[in-house]
Amino acid sequence: LMKKLTVNGNVYETYFIHRFSDRIMSRVGFIYLDYDHLMGIPTWATAPEEVDLNIKTLYGLLDFRF
């Protein structure tokens, strides 16, 4: 998944966790990343590039504990 802390803009995430038993659970989620600026090589001499970039990710996890 994308790193949410490195986004120069807004991030929204929602998820649902369902526990089947004490050892099995699932998670289904959606992440929306809305970039306002991209930093190529972050230095004092380069300004951030303004972009209109949206990334939408739907994911599912199944977790087994032994």
PDB file of C-alpha atoms in Angstrom:
ATOM      1  CA  LEU A   1       0.000   0.000   0.000  1.00  0.00           C
ATOM      2  CA  MET A   2       1.021   3.572  -0.493  1.00  0.00           C
ATOM      3  CA  LYS A   3       2.669   5.444   2.370  1.00  0.00           C
ATOM      4  CA  LYS A   4       0.010   7.733   3.758  1.00  0.00           C
ATOM      5  CA  LEU A   5       2.371  10.003   5.689  1.00  0.00           C
ATOM      6  CA  THR A   6       4.324  11.043   2.577  1.00  0.00           C
ATOM      7  CA  VAL A   7       1.293  12.465   0.729  1.00  0.00           C
ATOM      8  CA  ASN A   8       1.312  16.228   0.217  1.00  0.00           C
ATOM      9  CA  GLY A   9      -2.472  16.562   0.187  1.00  0.00           C
ATOM     10  CA  ASN A  10      -5.389  14.641   1.678  1.00  0.00           C
ATOM     11  CA  VAL A  11      -5.742  10.959   2.589  1.00  0.00           C
ATOM     12  CA  TYR A  12      -8.976   9.157   3.420  1.00  0.00           C
ATOM     13  CA  GLU A  13      -9.204   5.555   4.576  1.00  0.00           C
ATOM     14  CA  THR A  14     -12.131   3.436   5.613  1.00  0.00           C
ATOM     15  CA  TYR A  15     -12.142  -0.236   6.487  1.00  0.00           C
ATOM     16  CA  PHE A  16     -14.273  -2.994   7.941  1.00  0.00           C
ATOM     17  CA  ILE A  17     -12.890  -5.740  10.212  1.00  0.00           C
ATOM     18  CA  HIS A  18     -14.752  -9.017  10.651  1.00  0.00           C
ATOM     19  CA  ARG A  19     -13.595 -11.593  13.192  1.00  0.00           C
ATOM     20  CA  PHE A  20     -14.524 -15.157  12.236  1.00  0.00           C
ATOM     21  CA  SER A  21     -12.999 -16.712  15.374  1.00  0.00           C
ATOM     22  CA  ASP A  22     -10.245 -15.984  17.902  1.00  0.00           C
ATOM     23  CA  ARG A  23      -7.613 -16.913  15.294  1.00  0.00           C
ATOM     24  CA  ILE A  24      -9.101 -15.819  11.964  1.00  0.00           C
ATOM     25  CA  MET A  25     -10.103 -12.296  10.934  1.00  0.00           C
ATOM     26  CA  SER A  26     -10.543 -10.376   7.692  1.00  0.00           C
ATOM     27  CA  ARG A  27     -10.249  -6.728   6.750  1.00  0.00           C
ATOM     28  CA  VAL A  28     -11.637  -4.989   3.664  1.00  0.00           C
ATOM     29  CA  GLY A  29     -10.711  -1.381   3.093  1.00  0.00           C
ATOM     30  CA  PHE A  30     -10.545   1.573   0.724  1.00  0.00           C
ATOM     31  CA  ILE A  31      -7.837   4.263   0.564  1.00  0.00           C
ATOM     32  CA  TYR A  32      -8.169   7.547  -1.350  1.00  0.00           C
ATOM     33  CA  LEU A  33      -4.959   9.558  -1.851  1.00  0.00           C
ATOM     34  CA  ASP A  34      -5.331  13.124  -3.176  1.00  0.00           C
ATOM     35  CA  TYR A  35      -1.939  14.639  -4.028  1.00  0.00           C
ATOM     36  CA  ASP A  36      -1.649  18.427  -4.271  1.00  0.00           C
ATOM     37  CA  HIS A  37       2.143  18.605  -4.710  1.00  0.00           C
ATOM     38  CA  LEU A  38       4.883  16.171  -5.662  1.00  0.00           C
ATOM     39  CA  MET A  39       8.416  16.484  -4.361  1.00  0.00           C
ATOM     40  CA  GLY A  40      10.983  15.128  -6.806  1.00  0.00           C
ATOM     41  CA  ILE A  41      14.315  15.639  -5.061  1.00  0.00           C
ATOM     42  CA  PRO A  42      13.546  17.676  -1.933  1.00  0.00           C
ATOM     43  CA  THR A  43      16.166  20.430  -1.748  1.00  0.00           C
ATOM     44  CA  TRP A  44      16.052  24.117  -0.965  1.00  0.00           C
ATOM     45  CA  ALA A  45      16.579  24.928  -4.666  1.00  0.00           C
ATOM     46  CA  THR A  46      13.656  22.966  -6.144  1.00  0.00           C
ATOM     47  CA  ALA A  47      10.054  23.977  -5.637  1.00  0.00           C
ATOM     48  CA  PRO A  48       7.307  21.344  -5.242  1.00  0.00           C
ATOM     49  CA  GLU A  49       5.476  20.529  -8.466  1.00  0.00           C
ATOM     50  CA  GLU A  50       1.720  21.168  -8.372  1.00  0.00           C
ATOM     51  CA  VAL A  51      -0.294  18.179  -9.607  1.00  0.00           C
ATOM     52  CA  ASP A  52      -3.853  16.926  -9.594  1.00  0.00           C
ATOM     53  CA  LEU A  53      -3.251  13.242  -8.853  1.00  0.00           C
ATOM     54  CA  ASN A  54      -5.781  10.889  -7.234  1.00  0.00           C
ATOM     55  CA  ILE A  55      -5.088   7.252  -6.355  1.00  0.00           C
ATOM     56  CA  LYS A  56      -7.873   4.922  -5.245  1.00  0.00           C
ATOM     57  CA  THR A  57      -7.026   1.528  -3.706  1.00  0.00           C
ATOM     58  CA  LEU A  58      -9.383  -1.250  -2.634  1.00  0.00           C
ATOM     59  CA  TYR A  59      -7.777  -4.025  -0.589  1.00  0.00           C
ATOM     60  CA  GLY A  60      -8.599  -7.156   1.349  1.00  0.00           C
ATOM     61  CA  LEU A  61      -6.664  -9.033   4.021  1.00  0.00           C
ATOM     62  CA  LEU A  62      -7.171 -12.387   5.648  1.00  0.00           C
ATOM     63  CA  ASP A  63      -5.256 -12.911   8.893  1.00  0.00           C
ATOM     64  CA  PHE A  64      -4.568 -16.299  10.507  1.00  0.00           C
ATOM     65  CA  ARG A  65      -2.999 -16.502  13.957  1.00  0.00           C
ATOM     66  CA  PHE A  66      -1.246 -19.677  15.113  1.00  0.00           C
TER      67      PHE A  66
END
